[in-house]
Amino acid sequence: MEKIPIYFVPGLAAGPEIFENLELNPEKYRFHYLKWIKPLALEEDIDNYACRMSDEIKEKNPVLVGVSFGGIMVQEMAKFVNPRKVIIISSVKNQKELPKRFKFAKFTKVYKFFPTKVVENFEEYARYFLGKSLKKKAALYKKYLSVRSKKYLKWSIYNLIKWKQINPLKDIVHIHGTKDNVFPLKNIKNAIEIKDGTHIMILTKAKKISKIIDDVLTC
């Protein structure tokens, strides 16, 4: 049986290490872990960035799996490849699912002041973008949030907050935790819920997520 290629895109500022706890059968799947690339400029639009990310996909009809901002990115990348399935984890399907504080940041343009602070003060990043309750786990995040380029962070935060997608992709699979503090479940529609899953459930609920992914791709 031919293996199914899966391309994984991590969350904002994260590296491929966040997928290390997944338990998927290597006899069934071929794994590819994409890394964030440098934006050409702060003004580069997300379509062009996603197109360049898609250049890393060398196999036909891949499965695209993205976490958090990586979930947004795989939806954008789906415009340039012909995926057999798009799976997002702890993410959003359109701008309506973004929380109020992100919309406030968009309206006030306060996000323009965050990137430098992100690099200089990691805890500020944890507090605003990961939630107050997650701040205590800063040491853990320092391991997984390894992309600290100011240019990339400014670009990614801007494009997260200003994402323009209105209609969800057809047949997208959305896996979401009931205790996600970054993208609260109350704003999310049509998701496969994981009880007590937080925004970092890719680390803490990897076994359950693996089963859902396997079930979806086996159907």
Protein backbone atom coordinates (compact mmCIF):
# COMPACT_ATOMS: atom_id res chain seq x y z
CA MET A 1 0.00 0.00 0.00
CA GLU A 2 1.34 3.39 -0.99
CA LYS A 3 2.08 5.65 1.95
CA ILE A 4 0.06 8.83 2.39
CA PRO A 5 2.28 11.95 2.52
CA ILE A 6 1.56 14.30 5.42
CA TYR A 7 3.04 17.78 5.61
CA PHE A 8 3.02 19.37 9.05
CA VAL A 9 3.15 23.14 9.68
CA PRO A 10 3.79 24.25 13.30
CA GLY A 11 2.25 27.15 15.18
CA LEU A 12 3.39 30.75 15.26
CA ALA A 13 7.09 30.92 16.20
CA ALA A 14 7.16 27.15 16.74
CA GLY A 15 9.41 24.53 15.20
CA PRO A 16 8.61 21.00 14.00
CA GLU A 17 9.38 19.69 17.50
CA ILE A 18 5.78 20.33 18.52
CA PHE A 19 4.74 17.25 16.54
CA GLU A 20 7.14 14.88 18.31
CA ASN A 21 4.43 13.28 20.49
CA LEU A 22 2.13 12.25 17.65
CA GLU A 23 1.70 8.50 17.23
CA LEU A 24 1.02 7.81 13.55
CA ASN A 25 1.98 4.61 11.79
CA PRO A 26 5.09 5.13 9.60
CA GLU A 27 3.98 2.11 7.57
CA LYS A 28 0.90 4.07 6.45
CA TYR A 29 2.22 7.63 6.32
CA ARG A 30 5.25 9.50 5.07
CA PHE A 31 6.02 12.52 7.27
CA HIS A 32 7.33 15.93 6.19
CA TYR A 33 7.89 18.69 8.75
CA LEU A 34 7.94 22.19 7.31
CA LYS A 35 9.74 25.10 8.94
CA TRP A 36 8.82 28.76 8.80
CA ILE A 37 10.66 30.67 6.10
CA LYS A 38 11.72 34.30 6.20
CA PRO A 39 9.20 36.74 4.77
CA LEU A 40 10.55 38.63 1.77
CA ALA A 41 9.39 41.85 3.41
CA LEU A 42 7.05 42.93 6.18
CA GLU A 43 4.60 43.83 3.42
CA GLU A 44 4.63 40.37 1.80
CA ASP A 45 1.03 39.18 1.61
CA ILE A 46 0.05 35.84 3.06
CA ASP A 47 -0.88 34.46 -0.39
CA ASN A 48 2.64 34.95 -1.70
CA TYR A 49 4.17 33.55 1.48
CA ALA A 50 1.91 30.48 1.31
CA CYS A 51 2.88 29.99 -2.33
CA ARG A 52 6.56 29.95 -1.37
CA MET A 53 5.87 27.54 1.49
CA SER A 54 4.06 25.29 -0.98
CA ASP A 55 7.26 24.98 -3.00
CA GLU A 56 8.44 22.63 -0.25
CA ILE A 57 5.67 20.17 -1.11
CA LYS A 58 7.07 17.67 -3.59
CA GLU A 59 4.39 14.97 -3.46
CA LYS A 60 0.96 14.93 -5.09
CA ASN A 61 -2.29 15.03 -3.14
CA PRO A 62 -0.73 15.49 0.29
CA VAL A 63 -2.44 15.82 3.62
CA LEU A 64 -1.81 19.23 5.17
CA VAL A 65 -1.80 19.46 8.97
CA GLY A 66 -1.37 22.80 10.72
CA VAL A 67 -1.44 23.92 14.33
CA SER A 68 -2.66 27.37 15.43
CA PHE A 69 -1.23 29.92 12.93
CA GLY A 70 0.07 26.90 11.03
CA GLY A 71 -3.59 25.94 10.61
CA ILE A 72 -4.20 29.26 8.89
CA MET A 73 -1.13 28.71 6.76
CA VAL A 74 -2.16 25.25 5.51
CA GLN A 75 -5.51 26.71 4.49
CA GLU A 76 -3.66 29.31 2.44
CA MET A 77 -1.29 26.68 1.04
CA ALA A 78 -4.27 24.58 -0.07
CA LYS A 79 -4.84 27.18 -2.80
CA PHE A 80 -1.55 26.18 -4.44
CA VAL A 81 -1.56 22.40 -4.03
CA ASN A 82 -4.27 19.79 -4.43
CA PRO A 83 -4.50 18.32 -0.92
CA ARG A 84 -6.46 15.17 -0.26
CA LYS A 85 -7.28 16.60 3.17
CA VAL A 86 -6.63 19.72 5.24
CA ILE A 87 -6.55 19.21 9.00
CA ILE A 88 -6.21 22.09 11.45
CA ILE A 89 -5.56 21.81 15.18
CA SER A 90 -6.17 24.54 17.78
CA SER A 91 -6.79 27.02 14.99
CA VAL A 92 -9.56 28.93 13.20
CA LYS A 93 -11.33 28.50 9.87
CA ASN A 94 -12.20 32.13 9.20
CA GLN A 95 -11.96 35.61 10.70
CA LYS A 96 -15.25 35.19 12.58
CA GLU A 97 -13.63 32.57 14.82
CA LEU A 98 -10.89 34.93 15.99
CA PRO A 99 -11.35 36.07 19.62
CA LYS A 100 -12.36 39.62 20.54
CA ARG A 101 -8.91 40.60 21.78
CA PHE A 102 -7.46 39.85 18.34
CA LYS A 103 -10.16 41.97 16.72
CA PHE A 104 -9.39 44.72 19.21
CA ALA A 105 -5.71 44.50 18.32
CA LYS A 106 -6.64 44.78 14.63
CA PHE A 107 -8.83 47.82 15.25
CA THR A 108 -6.37 49.69 17.47
CA LYS A 109 -3.26 48.48 15.59
CA VAL A 110 -1.72 47.76 18.98
CA TYR A 111 -0.13 44.64 17.42
CA LYS A 112 2.49 46.90 15.84
CA PHE A 113 4.11 47.29 19.25
CA PHE A 114 4.36 43.58 20.11
CA PRO A 115 7.11 42.06 17.94
CA THR A 116 10.06 43.76 19.62
CA LYS A 117 8.66 42.90 23.04
CA VAL A 118 8.21 39.30 21.92
CA VAL A 119 11.93 38.96 21.34
CA GLU A 120 13.02 40.99 24.37
CA ASN A 121 10.44 39.62 26.78
CA PHE A 122 9.24 36.09 26.09
CA GLU A 123 6.79 36.20 28.99
CA GLU A 124 4.91 39.04 27.30
CA TYR A 125 4.40 36.82 24.29
CA ALA A 126 3.16 33.99 26.50
CA ARG A 127 0.73 36.28 28.32
CA TYR A 128 -0.86 37.88 25.27
CA PHE A 129 -0.83 35.21 22.60
CA LEU A 130 -0.91 32.06 24.71
CA GLY A 131 -3.08 33.20 27.60
CA LYS A 132 -2.40 34.15 31.20
CA SER A 133 -2.81 30.62 32.51
CA LEU A 134 -0.07 29.39 30.19
CA LYS A 135 2.49 31.98 31.24
CA LYS A 136 3.76 29.67 33.99
CA LYS A 137 4.88 27.20 31.36
CA ALA A 138 7.26 29.65 29.72
CA ALA A 139 10.22 27.28 30.07
CA LEU A 140 8.34 24.66 28.07
CA TYR A 141 7.47 27.15 25.36
CA LYS A 142 11.03 28.33 25.06
CA LYS A 143 11.86 24.84 23.85
CA TYR A 144 9.11 24.68 21.25
CA LEU A 145 8.81 28.35 20.24
CA SER A 146 12.25 28.50 18.69
CA VAL A 147 11.66 30.97 15.85
CA ARG A 148 12.64 34.35 17.30
CA SER A 149 13.37 36.45 14.21
CA LYS A 150 11.89 39.94 14.67
CA LYS A 151 10.99 40.19 10.99
CA TYR A 152 9.18 36.87 10.96
CA LEU A 153 7.35 37.57 14.22
CA LYS A 154 6.16 41.00 13.12
CA TRP A 155 5.00 39.56 9.80
CA SER A 156 3.22 36.55 11.32
CA ILE A 157 1.44 38.48 14.09
CA TYR A 158 0.21 41.02 11.56
CA ASN A 159 -1.11 38.31 9.23
CA LEU A 160 -2.73 36.35 12.04
CA ILE A 161 -4.70 39.34 13.26
CA LYS A 162 -5.51 40.66 9.76
CA TRP A 163 -6.47 37.31 8.20
CA LYS A 164 -9.26 37.96 5.71
CA GLN A 165 -10.78 34.53 5.10
CA ILE A 166 -14.57 34.61 5.33
CA ASN A 167 -15.77 31.17 4.22
CA PRO A 168 -14.23 27.95 5.58
CA LEU A 169 -12.59 25.52 3.18
CA LYS A 170 -14.84 22.72 2.05
CA ASP A 171 -14.34 19.41 3.90
CA ILE A 172 -11.74 20.86 6.26
CA VAL A 173 -11.19 18.86 9.46
CA HIS A 174 -10.93 20.99 12.59
CA ILE A 175 -9.71 19.50 15.88
CA HIS A 176 -10.15 21.79 18.87
CA GLY A 177 -9.80 21.64 22.63
CA THR A 178 -12.64 22.55 24.96
CA LYS A 179 -10.26 24.61 27.12
CA ASP A 180 -8.37 26.49 24.43
CA ASN A 181 -7.61 29.93 25.90
CA VAL A 182 -6.23 31.42 22.70
CA PHE A 183 -9.08 30.51 20.35
CA PRO A 184 -12.02 29.86 22.72
CA LEU A 185 -14.33 27.05 21.70
CA LYS A 186 -17.38 29.35 22.00
CA ASN A 187 -16.23 31.05 18.77
CA ILE A 188 -15.56 27.80 16.92
CA LYS A 189 -18.06 25.93 14.75
CA ASN A 190 -18.04 22.41 13.34
CA ALA A 191 -14.97 21.10 15.15
CA ILE A 192 -14.06 17.71 16.57
CA GLU A 193 -13.77 18.50 20.25
CA ILE A 194 -11.15 17.13 22.61
CA LYS A 195 -12.25 17.34 26.22
CA ASP A 196 -9.96 19.47 28.42
CA GLY A 197 -7.69 20.15 25.44
CA THR A 198 -5.83 23.47 25.69
CA HIS A 199 -4.06 25.45 23.00
CA ILE A 200 -1.01 23.23 23.46
CA MET A 201 -2.88 19.94 23.24
CA ILE A 202 -0.64 18.94 20.31
CA LEU A 203 1.81 18.22 23.14
CA THR A 204 -0.54 17.06 25.88
CA LYS A 205 -3.26 15.23 23.93
CA ALA A 206 -1.14 13.89 21.08
CA LYS A 207 -2.46 10.34 21.36
CA LYS A 208 -6.09 11.43 20.94
CA ILE A 209 -5.18 13.78 18.09
CA SER A 210 -3.25 10.98 16.38
CA LYS A 211 -6.29 8.71 16.53
CA ILE A 212 -8.54 11.37 15.04
CA ILE A 213 -6.10 12.04 12.20
CA ASP A 214 -5.76 8.32 11.49
CA ASP A 215 -9.53 7.80 11.57
CA VAL A 216 -10.11 10.72 9.19
CA LEU A 217 -7.51 9.50 6.69
CA THR A 218 -8.61 5.87 6.90
CA CYS A 219 -12.25 6.58 6.06
